[in-house]
Coordinates of C-alpha atoms and ligand atoms in Angstrom, one line a residue:
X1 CA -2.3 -16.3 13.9
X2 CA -4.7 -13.4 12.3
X3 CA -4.8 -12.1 9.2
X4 CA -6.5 -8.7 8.5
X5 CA -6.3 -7.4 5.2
X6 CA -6.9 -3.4 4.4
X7 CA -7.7 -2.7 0.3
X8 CA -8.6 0.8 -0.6
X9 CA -7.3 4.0 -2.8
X10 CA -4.6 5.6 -2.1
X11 CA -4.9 8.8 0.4
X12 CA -7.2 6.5 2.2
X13 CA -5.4 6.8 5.4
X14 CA -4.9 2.8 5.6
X15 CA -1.5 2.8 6.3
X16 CA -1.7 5.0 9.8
X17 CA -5.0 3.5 10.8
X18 CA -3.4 -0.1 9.8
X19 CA -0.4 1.0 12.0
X20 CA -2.4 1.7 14.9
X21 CA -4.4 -1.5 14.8
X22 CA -1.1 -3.6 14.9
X23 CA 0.7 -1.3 17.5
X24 CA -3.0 -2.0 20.0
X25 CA -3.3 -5.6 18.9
X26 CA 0.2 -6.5 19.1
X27 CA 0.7 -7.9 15.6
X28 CA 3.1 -7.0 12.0
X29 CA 1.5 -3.8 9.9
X30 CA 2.6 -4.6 6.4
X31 CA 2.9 -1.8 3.5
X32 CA 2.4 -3.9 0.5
X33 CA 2.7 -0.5 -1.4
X34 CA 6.5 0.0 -0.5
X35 CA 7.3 -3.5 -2.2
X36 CA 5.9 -1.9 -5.8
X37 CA 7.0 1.4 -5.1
X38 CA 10.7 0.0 -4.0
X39 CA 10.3 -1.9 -7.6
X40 CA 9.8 1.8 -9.2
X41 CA 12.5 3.0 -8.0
X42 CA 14.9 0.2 -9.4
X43 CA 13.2 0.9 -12.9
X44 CA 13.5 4.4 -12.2
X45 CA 17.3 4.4 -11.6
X46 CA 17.8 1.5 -14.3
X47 CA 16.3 4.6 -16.9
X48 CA 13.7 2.5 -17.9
X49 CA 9.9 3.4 -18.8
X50 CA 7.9 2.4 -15.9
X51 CA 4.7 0.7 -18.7
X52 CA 7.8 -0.9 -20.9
X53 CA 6.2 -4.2 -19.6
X54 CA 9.3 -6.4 -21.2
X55 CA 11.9 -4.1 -20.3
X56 CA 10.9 -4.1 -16.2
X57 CA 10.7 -7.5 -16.7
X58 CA 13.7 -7.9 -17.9
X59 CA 15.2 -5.9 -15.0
X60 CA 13.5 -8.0 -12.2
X61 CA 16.2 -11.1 -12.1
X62 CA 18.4 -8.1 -10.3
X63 CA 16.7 -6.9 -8.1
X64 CA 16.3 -8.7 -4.3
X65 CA 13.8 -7.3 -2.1
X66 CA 14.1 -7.9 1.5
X67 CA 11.4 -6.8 4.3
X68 CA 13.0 -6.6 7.9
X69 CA 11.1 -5.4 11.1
X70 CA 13.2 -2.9 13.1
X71 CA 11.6 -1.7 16.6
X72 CA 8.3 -2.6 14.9
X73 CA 9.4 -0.6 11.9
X74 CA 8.7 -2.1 8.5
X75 CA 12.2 -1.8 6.3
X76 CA 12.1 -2.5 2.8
X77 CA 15.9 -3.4 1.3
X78 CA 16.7 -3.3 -1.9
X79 CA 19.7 -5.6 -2.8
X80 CA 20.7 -4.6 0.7
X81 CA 20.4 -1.0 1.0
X82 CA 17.3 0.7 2.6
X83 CA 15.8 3.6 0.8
X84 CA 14.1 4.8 3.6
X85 CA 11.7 8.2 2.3
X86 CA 13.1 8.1 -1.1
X87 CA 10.2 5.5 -2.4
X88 CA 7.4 8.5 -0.8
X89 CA 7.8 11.1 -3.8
X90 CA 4.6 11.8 -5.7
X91 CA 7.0 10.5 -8.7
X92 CA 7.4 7.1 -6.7
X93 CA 3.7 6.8 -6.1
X94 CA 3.2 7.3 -10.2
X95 CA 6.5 5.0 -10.9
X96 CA 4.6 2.1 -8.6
X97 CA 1.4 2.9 -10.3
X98 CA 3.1 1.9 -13.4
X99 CA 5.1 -0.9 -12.7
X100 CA 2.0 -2.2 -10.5
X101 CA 0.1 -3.1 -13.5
X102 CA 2.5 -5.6 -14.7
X103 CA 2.2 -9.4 -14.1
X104 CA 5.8 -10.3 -13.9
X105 CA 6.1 -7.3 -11.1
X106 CA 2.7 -9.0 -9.3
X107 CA 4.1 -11.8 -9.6
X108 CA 7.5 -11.7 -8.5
X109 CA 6.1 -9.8 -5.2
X110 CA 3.6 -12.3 -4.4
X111 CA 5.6 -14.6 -1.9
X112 CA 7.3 -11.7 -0.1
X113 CA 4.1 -10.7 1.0
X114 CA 2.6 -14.2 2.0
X115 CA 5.7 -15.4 3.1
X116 CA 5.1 -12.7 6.2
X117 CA 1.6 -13.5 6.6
X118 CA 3.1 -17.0 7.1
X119 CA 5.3 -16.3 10.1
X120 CA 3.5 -13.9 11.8
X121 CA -0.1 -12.2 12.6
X122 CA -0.6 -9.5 10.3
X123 CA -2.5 -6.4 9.3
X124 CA -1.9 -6.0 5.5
X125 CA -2.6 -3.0 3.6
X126 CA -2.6 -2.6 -0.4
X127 CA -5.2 -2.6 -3.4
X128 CA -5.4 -6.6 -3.6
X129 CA -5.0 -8.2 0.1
X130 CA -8.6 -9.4 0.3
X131 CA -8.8 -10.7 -3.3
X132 CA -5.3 -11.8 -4.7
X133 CA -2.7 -12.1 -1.5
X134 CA -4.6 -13.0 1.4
X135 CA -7.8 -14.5 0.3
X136 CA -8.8 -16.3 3.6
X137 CA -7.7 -13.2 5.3
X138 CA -10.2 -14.0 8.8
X139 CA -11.1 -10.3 8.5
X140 CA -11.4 -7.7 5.4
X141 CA -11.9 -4.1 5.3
X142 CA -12.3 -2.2 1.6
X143 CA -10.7 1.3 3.6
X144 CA -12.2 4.4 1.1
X145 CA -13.2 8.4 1.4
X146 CA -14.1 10.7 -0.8
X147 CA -11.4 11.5 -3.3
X148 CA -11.5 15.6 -2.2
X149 CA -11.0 14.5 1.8
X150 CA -7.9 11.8 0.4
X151 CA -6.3 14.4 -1.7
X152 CA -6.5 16.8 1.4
X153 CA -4.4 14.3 3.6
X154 CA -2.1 13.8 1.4
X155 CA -1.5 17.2 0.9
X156 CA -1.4 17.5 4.2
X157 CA 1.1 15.0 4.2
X158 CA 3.5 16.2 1.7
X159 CA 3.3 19.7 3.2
X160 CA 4.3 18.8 6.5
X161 CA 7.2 16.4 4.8
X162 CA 8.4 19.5 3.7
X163 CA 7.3 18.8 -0.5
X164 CA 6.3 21.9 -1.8
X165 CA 3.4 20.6 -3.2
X166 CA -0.5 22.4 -4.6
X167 CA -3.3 20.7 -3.3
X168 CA -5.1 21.0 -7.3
X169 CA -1.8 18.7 -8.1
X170 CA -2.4 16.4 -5.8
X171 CA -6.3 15.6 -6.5
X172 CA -5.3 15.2 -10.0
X173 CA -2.4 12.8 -9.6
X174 CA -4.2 10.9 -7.4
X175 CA -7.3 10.4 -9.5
X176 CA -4.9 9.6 -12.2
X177 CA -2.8 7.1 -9.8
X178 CA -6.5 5.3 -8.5
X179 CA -7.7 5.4 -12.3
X180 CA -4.6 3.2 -13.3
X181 CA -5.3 1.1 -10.1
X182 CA -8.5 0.0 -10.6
X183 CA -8.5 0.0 -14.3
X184 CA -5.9 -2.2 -14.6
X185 CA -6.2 -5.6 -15.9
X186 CA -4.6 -7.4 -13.4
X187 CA -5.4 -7.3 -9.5
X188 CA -7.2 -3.7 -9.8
X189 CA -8.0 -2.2 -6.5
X190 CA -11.1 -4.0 -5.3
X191 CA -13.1 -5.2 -2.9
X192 CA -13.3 -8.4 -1.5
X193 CA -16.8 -10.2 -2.0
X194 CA -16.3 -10.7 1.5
X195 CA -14.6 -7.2 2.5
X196 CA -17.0 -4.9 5.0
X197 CA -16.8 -1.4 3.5
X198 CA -15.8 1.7 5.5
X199 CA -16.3 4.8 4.1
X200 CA -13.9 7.0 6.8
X201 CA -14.8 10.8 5.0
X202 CA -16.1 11.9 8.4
X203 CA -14.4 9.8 10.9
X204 CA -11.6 11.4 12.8
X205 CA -8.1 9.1 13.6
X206 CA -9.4 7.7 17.2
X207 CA -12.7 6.8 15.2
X208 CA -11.5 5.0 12.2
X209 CA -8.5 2.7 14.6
X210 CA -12.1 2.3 16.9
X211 CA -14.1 0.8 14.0
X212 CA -11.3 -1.4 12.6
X213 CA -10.9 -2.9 16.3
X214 CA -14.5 -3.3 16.3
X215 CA -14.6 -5.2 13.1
X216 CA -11.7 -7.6 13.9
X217 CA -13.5 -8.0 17.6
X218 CA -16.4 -8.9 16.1
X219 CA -15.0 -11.6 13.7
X220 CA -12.4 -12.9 15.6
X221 CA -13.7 -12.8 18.8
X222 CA -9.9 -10.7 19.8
Ligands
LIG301 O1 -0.2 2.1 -1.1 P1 0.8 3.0 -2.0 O2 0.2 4.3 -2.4 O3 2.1 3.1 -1.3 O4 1.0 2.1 -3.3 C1 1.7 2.6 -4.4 C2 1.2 1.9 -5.6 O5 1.5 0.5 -5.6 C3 -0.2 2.0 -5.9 O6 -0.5 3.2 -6.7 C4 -0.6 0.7 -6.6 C5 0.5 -0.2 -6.2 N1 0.0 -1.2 -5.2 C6 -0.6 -2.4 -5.8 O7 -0.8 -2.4 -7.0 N2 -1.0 -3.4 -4.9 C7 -0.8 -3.3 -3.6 N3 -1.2 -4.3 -2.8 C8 -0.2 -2.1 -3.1 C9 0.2 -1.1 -3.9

C-alpha cells in the first residue's frame, strides 16, 4: 500500500496530473475537493449561508456522503444520488470555499477520506493531505503555479465545459477562493514540512505526470 498526497491551490492542475499518476501506477486518485464541494451543495440547496458556521452544522446529521469507484471513476453520492458536474460551477468552488473553513464540515469528512487511504493505494489530492489527512503520506508533493497560468486553465476549463465565463472573473474568484483557503484557521492550504515543492508554471502535461513519477520512484523505490 502507497500513499501519495498532492496539496496545492486550486487551478493547480493536481487533479489531472493526480489522475494520470494513478491510471500509470495502477492505484485510487482521490478528489478530496468533491467531498467539500458535495457538502456546498447540500447547504446550498438547504438555503443556508455557506459561513453560518452553526447553521451548516446543524445541517450535517443529514447528509450521507458515499465515495464509490466506477471503471476507475471517483463518484461522490449524496444521500444516494450522484451529482455528477453539478458540484464544478464557479458558485460550488466558492460554496466549498466557504463551508471548508468550518471544523464540524473538517471534521465530519475526515474518515471518508482516510477510510479509502485505508483499503487501497492512493493518490490524494486537496489543500491538507500532507498535513491533516495523510500525515505519513510515504510521498508528498505541495503542486503550485503562478496564479495568472492557474486562472488560464481554468478558464480554459470552463470554456471548453461550455461556461460562458471572462478570464478577469476567473483570476479574481480564484485569488479570492485561495485567499480563504490559506487564510483560514483551520487546515489552510499548506505545505507539508515534509512536502517536495513543484512549481509546474512552465511544465507541459507529459512533464508534470513525469516529475510526480519521478518523485514517488525516487521515494518508494516503485
Ligand atoms: O480542489 P477543489 O477546487 O475541488 O476544492 C474545492 C474547495 O474545497 C477548496 O476551495 C477548498 C476546499 N478543500 C479543502 O478545504 N480541503 C481539501 N482537502 C480539498 C478541498
Amino acid at each position: 500500500m502507497i500513499k501519495i498526497a498532492i496539496d496545492g491551490p486550486g487551478g493547480a492542475g493536481k487533479s489531472t496530473v493526480a489522475k494520470a499518476v494513478a491510471a500509470r501506477l495502477g492505484i485510487v486518485y482521490v478528489d478530496t475537493g468533491a467531498l467539500y464541494r458535495t457538502v456546498g451543495y447540500y447547504v446550498k440547496q438547504a438555503g443556508v449561508d455557506p459561513r453560518d458556521a452553526e447553521g451548516v452544522s446543524a445541517l450535517l446529521p443529514d447528509i450521507k456522503i458515499e465515495v464509490k469507484y466506477e471503471d476507475g471513476t471517483q463518484k461522490v453520492y449524496l444521500n444516494g444520488k450522484d451529482l455528477g458536474d453539478a458540484i464544478r460551477t464557479p458558485e460550488m468552488s466558492m460554496y466549498a470555499s466557504a463551508v471548508s473553513a468550518i471544523g464540524s464540515v473538517r471534521a465530519f469528512l475526515l474518515d471518508t477520506q482516510r477510510d479509502i487511504a485505508k483499503k487501497n493505494s492512493v493518490i490524494m489530492d486537496g489543500r491538507d493531505i500532507g498535513t491533516v489527512i495523510l500525515p505519513d503520506a510515504e510521498v508528498k508533493i505541495f503542486m503550485t503555479a503562478s496564479p495568472e497560468c492557474r486562472a488560464k486553465r481554468r478558464y480554459k476549463e470552463l470554456i471548453a465545459k461550455g461556461v460562458d465565463a471572462k478570464y478577469e472573473d476567473v483570476l479574481a474568484e480564484m485569488n479570492e477562493r485561495d485567499k480563504n483557503d490559506s487564510t483560514r484557521e483551520i487546515a489552510p492550504t499548506m505545505a507539508a514540512a515534509d512536502a517536495i515543492f513543484m512549481d509546474n508554471s512552465d511544465m507541459d502535461f507529459d512533464e508534470n505526470v513525469e516529475a510526480v513519477i519521478a518523485i514517488v520512484k525516487e521515494k518508494t523505490g516503485k
